[in-house]
Short mmCIF file of C-alpha atoms in Angstrom, two decimals:
data_model
loop_
_atom_site.label_atom_id
_atom_site.label_comp_id
_atom_site.label_asym_id
_atom_site.label_seq_id
_atom_site.Cartn_x
_atom_site.Cartn_y
_atom_site.Cartn_z
CA MET H 1 0.00 0.07 0.17
CA GLY H 2 2.95 2.47 0.44
CA LEU H 3 4.64 1.94 -2.97
CA VAL H 4 1.31 2.87 -4.22
CA LYS H 5 1.17 5.91 -2.20
CA ASN H 6 4.35 6.85 -3.30
CA THR H 7 4.32 5.81 -6.99
CA ILE H 8 0.82 7.92 -7.06
CA ALA H 9 3.53 10.73 -5.17
CA VAL H 10 5.79 10.76 -7.54
CA MET H 11 3.31 10.82 -10.42
CA CYS H 12 1.47 13.94 -9.19
CA LEU H 13 4.63 16.15 -8.65
CA ILE H 14 5.62 14.99 -11.83
CA ALA H 15 2.60 16.52 -13.31
CA THR H 16 2.16 19.49 -11.46
CA GLY H 17 5.33 20.45 -11.05
CA PRO H 18 7.81 20.81 -7.29
CA VAL H 19 6.30 23.00 -4.88
CA VAL H 20 8.04 25.89 -4.10
CA ALA H 21 8.88 28.01 -1.40
CA ALA H 22 8.85 31.40 -0.30
CA ALA H 23 12.55 32.10 -0.13
CA GLY H 24 12.52 30.25 -3.23
CA ASP H 25 14.05 26.91 -2.82
CA THR H 26 12.16 24.49 -4.14
CA ALA H 27 11.14 21.23 -1.79
CA ASP H 28 12.21 17.94 -2.77
CA HIS H 29 13.40 18.94 -6.20
CA ALA H 30 16.41 16.27 -6.55
CA ASP H 31 13.27 14.00 -5.96
CA TYR H 32 11.41 15.42 -8.13
CA LEU H 33 14.08 15.54 -11.45
CA LYS H 34 14.78 12.25 -10.38
CA ALA H 35 11.19 10.77 -10.75
CA LEU H 36 10.77 13.33 -14.16
CA ARG H 37 14.42 11.78 -15.67
CA GLY H 38 13.05 8.56 -14.85
CA GLN H 39 10.18 8.54 -16.44
CA TYR H 40 11.11 10.66 -19.85
CA SER H 41 13.39 7.90 -20.11
CA GLU H 42 11.14 5.25 -20.63
CA GLY H 43 10.41 6.47 -23.61
CA GLN H 44 7.69 9.09 -25.39
CA SER H 45 4.86 7.05 -25.44
CA TYR H 46 5.27 7.14 -21.73
CA TRP H 47 5.95 11.02 -21.35
CA PRO H 48 3.52 12.40 -19.42
CA LEU H 49 0.49 14.22 -21.65
CA ALA H 50 1.27 17.13 -23.28
CA ILE H 51 -0.85 20.60 -22.08
CA THR H 52 -2.27 22.15 -24.67
CA THR H 53 -4.51 25.44 -24.09
CA ASP H 54 -7.65 23.94 -26.48
CA ASN H 55 -6.88 20.53 -25.46
CA ILE H 56 -5.69 19.22 -28.56
CA ALA H 57 -3.22 16.61 -28.46
CA PRO H 58 -0.11 18.02 -30.45
CA ALA H 59 1.76 15.91 -32.65
CA PRO H 60 4.84 14.07 -31.11
CA MET H 61 8.28 15.91 -31.31
CA GLN H 62 10.59 13.80 -33.86
CA ALA H 63 13.56 14.59 -35.80
CA LEU H 64 13.62 16.46 -38.82
CA PRO H 65 13.65 14.18 -41.60
CA GLN H 66 16.69 14.40 -43.73
CA PRO H 67 16.19 15.30 -47.19
CA GLU H 68 14.98 12.84 -50.39
CA LYS H 69 17.30 11.62 -52.42
CA ALA H 70 17.13 14.53 -55.38
CA ASP H 71 18.63 15.10 -59.20
CA ALA H 72 21.97 16.37 -58.91
CA GLY H 73 21.58 18.54 -61.53
CA LYS H 74 18.88 20.30 -60.63
CA VAL H 75 20.10 20.80 -57.22
CA ALA H 76 23.40 21.98 -58.02
CA LEU H 77 21.68 24.78 -60.85
CA GLY H 78 19.45 25.82 -57.56
CA GLU H 79 22.22 26.59 -55.68
CA ALA H 80 24.15 28.41 -58.02
CA LEU H 81 20.93 30.27 -58.66
CA PHE H 82 20.35 31.09 -54.72
CA ASN H 83 24.08 31.81 -54.32
CA ASP H 84 23.83 35.02 -57.46
CA THR H 85 23.49 38.49 -57.24
CA MET H 86 22.12 38.10 -61.06
CA LEU H 87 18.71 37.69 -59.31
CA SER H 88 18.50 41.10 -58.47
CA ARG H 89 18.34 44.92 -60.25
CA ASP H 90 22.05 45.98 -58.99
CA HIS H 91 23.88 42.87 -59.09
CA THR H 92 24.27 43.46 -55.21
CA VAL H 93 21.76 41.01 -53.57
CA SER H 94 21.36 36.97 -53.49
CA CYS H 95 19.20 34.74 -52.07
CA ALA H 96 22.16 34.10 -49.45
CA THR H 97 22.26 37.55 -48.86
CA CYS H 98 19.16 37.12 -46.13
CA HIS H 99 19.67 33.16 -45.92
CA ALA H 100 22.86 32.06 -45.02
CA ALA H 101 24.36 29.34 -45.06
CA HIS H 102 26.70 29.41 -41.94
CA LEU H 103 23.93 30.71 -40.02
CA VAL H 104 21.08 28.38 -40.59
CA PHE H 105 19.85 30.07 -43.62
CA ALA H 106 19.05 32.75 -41.81
CA ASP H 107 20.68 36.81 -41.28
CA ARG H 108 20.39 36.90 -37.57
CA ARG H 109 19.16 40.73 -38.44
CA ARG H 110 16.16 42.02 -36.97
CA GLN H 111 14.30 42.47 -40.21
CA ALA H 112 15.75 41.21 -43.75
CA VAL H 113 18.34 44.29 -45.81
CA GLY H 114 18.09 44.29 -49.29
CA ILE H 115 18.84 45.98 -51.98
CA ASP H 116 19.83 49.70 -52.04
CA GLY H 117 20.27 48.89 -48.35
CA GLN H 118 16.11 48.74 -47.31
CA VAL H 119 15.08 47.65 -44.56
CA GLY H 120 11.89 45.27 -45.27
CA ARG H 121 8.99 45.10 -42.30
CA ARG H 122 9.86 41.15 -41.25
CA ASN H 123 12.50 39.38 -40.36
CA THR H 124 13.77 36.53 -42.22
CA PRO H 125 12.78 32.41 -41.25
CA ALA H 126 15.63 29.80 -41.48
CA LEU H 127 15.35 27.68 -44.56
CA PHE H 128 14.85 24.27 -43.79
CA GLY H 129 12.05 21.25 -43.87
CA ILE H 130 10.62 23.37 -46.52
CA ASN H 131 8.45 20.60 -47.48
CA LEU H 132 7.03 20.05 -44.45
CA TRP H 133 5.24 23.22 -44.57
CA THR H 134 1.92 24.09 -46.13
CA SER H 135 2.26 27.50 -46.45
CA LEU H 136 5.46 30.39 -46.74
CA PHE H 137 6.56 33.59 -45.95
CA TRP H 138 4.88 35.17 -42.34
CA ASP H 139 1.54 35.69 -43.97
CA GLY H 140 1.26 32.33 -46.03
CA ARG H 141 1.63 34.02 -49.22
CA ALA H 142 2.85 31.12 -50.81
CA ASN H 143 1.76 27.46 -50.97
CA SER H 144 5.00 25.45 -51.92
CA ALA H 145 8.83 25.33 -51.96
CA GLN H 146 8.09 26.39 -56.08
CA HIS H 147 5.49 29.11 -55.19
CA GLN H 148 7.21 31.02 -53.03
CA ALA H 149 10.85 30.94 -54.56
CA LEU H 150 11.08 34.04 -56.91
CA PHE H 151 8.69 36.50 -54.92
CA PRO H 152 11.70 37.73 -53.27
CA VAL H 153 12.92 37.67 -57.25
CA SER H 154 11.03 40.84 -57.84
CA ASP H 155 10.00 42.70 -54.14
CA PRO H 156 11.23 46.32 -54.38
CA LYS H 157 12.59 46.13 -51.49
CA GLU H 158 14.46 42.30 -51.17
CA MET H 159 16.39 42.63 -55.18
CA ASP H 160 13.95 44.91 -57.23
CA LEU H 161 14.16 42.82 -60.24
CA PRO H 162 11.00 41.71 -62.63
CA VAL H 163 11.11 38.34 -63.22
CA ALA H 164 10.71 39.11 -66.75
CA GLU H 165 14.15 40.56 -66.75
CA LEU H 166 15.73 37.66 -64.63
CA VAL H 167 14.09 35.07 -67.48
CA LYS H 168 15.90 37.69 -69.97
CA ARG H 169 19.30 36.93 -68.31
CA VAL H 170 19.48 33.09 -67.46
CA ASN H 171 18.53 32.41 -71.30
CA GLN H 172 21.32 35.10 -72.38
CA ASN H 173 24.08 33.72 -70.12
CA GLU H 174 25.74 30.52 -71.35
CA LYS H 175 26.82 28.47 -68.30
CA TYR H 176 23.22 28.45 -67.16
CA ALA H 177 21.29 28.02 -71.12
CA SER H 178 24.09 24.66 -70.82
CA ALA H 179 23.00 23.51 -67.63
CA PHE H 180 19.49 23.96 -67.95
CA ALA H 181 19.53 21.78 -70.91
CA ALA H 182 21.44 19.00 -69.47
CA ALA H 183 19.12 19.21 -66.38
CA TYR H 184 15.48 19.77 -67.73
CA GLY H 185 16.43 18.71 -71.62
CA ILE H 186 14.85 22.46 -72.29
CA SER H 187 15.92 24.83 -75.22
CA GLU H 188 14.52 28.07 -72.92
CA ILE H 189 14.66 28.61 -70.05
CA LYS H 190 11.09 29.94 -68.57
CA SER H 191 10.64 31.05 -65.01
CA VAL H 192 8.77 27.78 -63.83
CA HIS H 193 12.12 26.45 -64.41
CA LEU H 194 14.12 28.94 -62.50
CA ALA H 195 11.46 28.25 -59.14
CA ASP H 196 11.99 24.66 -59.64
CA ALA H 197 15.82 25.08 -59.45
CA ILE H 198 15.85 27.01 -56.76
CA ALA H 199 13.01 24.76 -55.06
CA GLN H 200 15.05 21.90 -55.65
CA PHE H 201 18.41 22.94 -53.69
CA GLU H 202 15.83 24.41 -50.92
CA ARG H 203 14.39 21.16 -50.61
CA GLN H 204 18.41 19.44 -50.08
CA ILE H 205 19.07 21.99 -47.27
CA PRO H 206 19.55 19.57 -43.91
CA PRO H 207 17.56 19.81 -40.47
CA PRO H 208 20.42 21.99 -38.04
CA ASP H 209 23.09 19.70 -36.28
CA THR H 210 21.98 20.81 -33.35
CA PRO H 211 21.81 18.84 -29.37
CA PHE H 212 18.11 18.11 -29.23
CA GLN H 213 18.11 16.64 -33.08
CA GLN H 214 20.74 14.22 -31.85
CA VAL H 215 18.37 13.78 -28.64
CA LEU H 216 15.44 13.25 -30.72
CA GLN H 217 17.36 10.77 -33.35
CA ARG H 218 18.19 8.64 -30.46
CA LEU H 219 14.86 8.84 -28.68
CA PRO H 220 13.13 6.09 -30.51
CA GLY H 221 15.55 2.80 -29.83
CA GLU H 222 17.63 4.34 -27.04
CA PRO H 223 15.17 6.88 -25.17
CA GLU H 224 17.24 6.77 -21.83
CA VAL H 225 20.57 7.59 -23.39
CA ALA H 226 18.99 10.51 -25.41
CA ILE H 227 17.60 11.69 -22.13
CA GLY H 228 20.82 11.41 -20.28
CA MET H 229 21.91 14.10 -23.05
CA LEU H 230 20.05 16.20 -21.48
CA SER H 231 21.53 18.60 -18.00
CA ASP H 232 18.29 17.98 -14.94
CA GLU H 233 17.58 22.08 -16.05
CA GLN H 234 17.26 20.86 -19.69
CA LEU H 235 15.20 18.35 -18.79
CA TRP H 236 12.69 20.21 -16.64
CA GLY H 237 12.71 22.79 -19.69
CA LEU H 238 11.40 20.07 -21.53
CA HIS H 239 8.78 19.07 -19.59
CA LEU H 240 7.50 22.68 -19.10
CA PHE H 241 7.57 23.14 -22.90
CA ARG H 242 5.67 20.68 -23.35
CA THR H 243 3.32 21.33 -19.82
CA LYS H 244 3.00 24.14 -17.60
CA ALA H 245 4.10 26.51 -20.56
CA ARG H 246 1.56 25.19 -22.73
CA CYS H 247 4.42 25.56 -26.02
CA MET H 248 3.13 22.95 -27.69
CA THR H 249 -0.15 24.65 -28.46
CA CYS H 250 1.71 25.93 -31.41
CA HIS H 251 4.76 24.47 -31.28
CA GLU H 252 4.44 20.62 -32.31
CA GLY H 253 5.45 17.51 -34.48
CA ALA H 254 9.13 17.46 -36.26
CA LEU H 255 8.77 21.47 -37.70
CA LEU H 256 7.87 22.33 -34.42
CA SER H 257 4.98 24.91 -35.62
CA ASP H 258 1.36 23.58 -35.95
CA ASN H 259 1.84 25.11 -39.62
CA GLN H 260 -1.16 27.94 -38.13
CA PHE H 261 -1.79 31.27 -37.96
CA HIS H 262 -1.52 33.26 -35.10
CA ASN H 263 -2.41 36.71 -33.13
CA THR H 264 0.16 37.24 -30.98
CA GLY H 265 -0.57 40.94 -29.94
CA LEU H 266 2.02 42.65 -31.98
CA SER H 267 0.66 43.98 -35.18
CA TYR H 268 1.28 47.92 -33.64
CA TYR H 269 -2.65 48.01 -35.15
CA GLY H 270 -2.80 51.98 -36.05
CA ARG H 271 0.61 52.57 -35.18
CA LYS H 272 3.87 52.87 -36.60
CA PHE H 273 5.18 49.98 -37.90
CA GLU H 274 1.72 48.61 -38.61
CA ASP H 275 1.99 45.05 -39.98
CA LEU H 276 -1.54 43.16 -40.61
CA GLY H 277 0.07 39.33 -41.21
CA ARG H 278 -2.39 37.02 -42.78
CA TYR H 279 -4.55 39.61 -43.36
CA GLU H 280 -2.99 41.53 -46.71
CA VAL H 281 -2.79 37.83 -48.35
CA THR H 282 -6.87 36.63 -47.37
CA GLY H 283 -8.60 40.55 -46.43
CA LEU H 284 -10.69 38.57 -44.19
CA ALA H 285 -10.50 40.80 -40.62
CA SER H 286 -10.32 37.48 -38.65
CA ASP H 287 -6.38 37.44 -40.22
CA VAL H 288 -5.46 40.85 -39.12
CA GLY H 289 -2.00 40.62 -36.71
CA ARG H 290 -1.82 36.65 -37.35
CA PHE H 291 1.23 35.36 -38.32
CA ARG H 292 2.62 31.69 -39.42
CA THR H 293 3.94 29.86 -36.05
CA PRO H 294 7.74 29.61 -36.74
CA SER H 295 9.58 26.41 -36.31
CA LEU H 296 11.73 26.72 -32.94
CA LEU H 297 14.75 24.59 -34.56
CA ALA H 298 17.97 26.01 -34.21
CA VAL H 299 15.96 29.19 -32.32
CA SER H 300 18.95 29.98 -30.60
CA HIS H 301 20.92 31.02 -33.71
CA THR H 302 17.66 32.73 -35.41
CA GLY H 303 17.30 35.71 -33.14
CA PRO H 304 16.43 38.50 -33.38
CA TRP H 305 12.83 36.58 -32.80
CA MET H 306 9.12 37.40 -33.71
CA HIS H 307 7.79 38.46 -37.16
CA ASN H 308 9.45 41.66 -36.83
CA GLY H 309 12.59 40.98 -34.67
CA LEU H 310 11.07 42.58 -32.05
CA PHE H 311 13.04 40.20 -29.56
CA SER H 312 16.89 40.45 -28.82
CA SER H 313 16.56 37.31 -26.39
CA LEU H 314 14.89 34.79 -25.46
CA PRO H 315 14.16 35.20 -22.28
CA GLY H 316 12.44 38.37 -23.28
CA VAL H 317 10.15 36.27 -25.63
CA VAL H 318 9.54 33.51 -22.31
CA ASN H 319 8.51 36.38 -20.71
CA LEU H 320 6.14 38.41 -23.17
CA TYR H 321 4.79 34.52 -23.56
CA ASN H 322 4.52 34.35 -19.72
CA ALA H 323 2.43 37.47 -19.52
CA GLY H 324 -0.20 35.69 -22.49
CA GLY H 325 1.45 37.51 -25.07
CA ALA H 326 0.66 41.33 -25.77
CA ARG H 327 -2.86 42.85 -25.42
CA THR H 328 -3.23 46.39 -25.94
CA LYS H 329 -5.91 48.47 -24.79
CA ARG H 330 -8.16 49.28 -27.18
CA ARG H 331 -8.32 53.09 -27.51
CA GLU H 332 -12.21 54.85 -28.49
CA ALA H 333 -11.05 55.53 -31.77
CA TYR H 334 -11.09 52.07 -32.65
CA ASP H 335 -14.57 50.84 -30.41
CA ASN H 336 -16.34 49.77 -33.92
CA ASP H 337 -13.24 48.94 -35.98
CA PRO H 338 -14.26 46.13 -37.48
CA LEU H 339 -10.50 44.97 -38.14
CA TYR H 340 -9.60 45.81 -35.05
CA PRO H 341 -7.04 42.73 -34.27
CA GLU H 342 -7.64 40.50 -31.14
CA THR H 343 -5.02 38.68 -29.06
CA THR H 344 -5.48 34.80 -29.37
CA PRO H 345 -7.41 33.74 -26.27
CA LEU H 346 -4.57 30.29 -27.02
CA LEU H 347 -2.60 32.60 -24.76
CA VAL H 348 -3.08 32.92 -21.31
CA LYS H 349 -0.95 33.69 -18.24
CA LEU H 350 1.23 31.16 -17.62
CA GLU H 351 2.69 32.00 -13.81
CA LEU H 352 5.72 30.62 -14.47
CA THR H 353 8.73 31.43 -11.89
CA LYS H 354 11.93 32.94 -12.48
CA GLU H 355 13.90 29.02 -12.22
CA GLU H 356 10.75 28.21 -14.45
CA ARG H 357 11.56 30.11 -16.77
CA SER H 358 15.35 29.71 -16.59
CA ALA H 359 14.95 26.25 -17.22
CA LEU H 360 12.59 26.94 -20.14
CA VAL H 361 15.38 29.05 -22.03
CA ALA H 362 17.90 26.71 -20.91
CA PHE H 363 15.72 23.36 -23.07
CA LEU H 364 15.02 25.85 -26.19
CA THR H 365 19.05 26.52 -26.71
CA LEU H 366 19.35 22.80 -27.28
CA LEU H 367 16.97 23.03 -30.00
#
């Protein structure tokens, strides 16, 4: 009977978290972490149930799959185009300008910087797992890798080159003309071929080689070894990510994204730096201020964070979500405004302690 009571007590402790004393010390914290490690070491099917705000079970965590084999000639063409400044009006900007390989195909800037030093409105997303996305860009304006490939070329703040002009340039380039003829069996290069080649290369971008990807790779066959790769604080952070912090409400599966659009309260509606997000694509009032849930893979290497690069530290991001997102008070001038955005109800105050927030950040740095 005593064994049963002790087992129940440990399970309740894991589900609810340790009791924090007034002085800031955690009662029985070592025992709590030992119990936590024991349960997580059994394998993901034995982990405590994830807690989400909408009570919908999230897709389980799993390693991002390696790229499938592709036509080497098309991939090489795409890589050449990706790195070629010929894709911009004045030959100064390439795709790699904002998606640098050594920066996990991001740029570490608050907002993207394009032709003539123009600063865009949004942060540059990292590129990996591109085939797992159901939409591309923060506002979801593209629905496939091919669809998104040429948007930056014609964007006046990015490359500022009409696609028709790019097609002309490439056809006049003997190297590209010969390579496209060999890879695609064509005598005239069209925009669809350019988009496909770039997409072929982007699909070959490997998953980021991060500590948690290594954990996830070993987890199915060696769960105890995999969890053993985490420190106590990191393991606690993983548990908080899945439970009290409710991160998996939106960050799930291999991408750690639900492929959906949400309003975290950062649209700056009616103010300087306003960005209406998904609304600019759909025209739906419900989409004002919504942005695609970003992947958290390699998140410690992709800052600044949020669609506008507002936060320069992960603790700052955690503090935002701990507060339940940003919730601006509606001014009288907007009382009857049908477009006034509302922060998603999926974000609620979490009441994470200082120690819990630190553990969560420690876990995020592994991703």
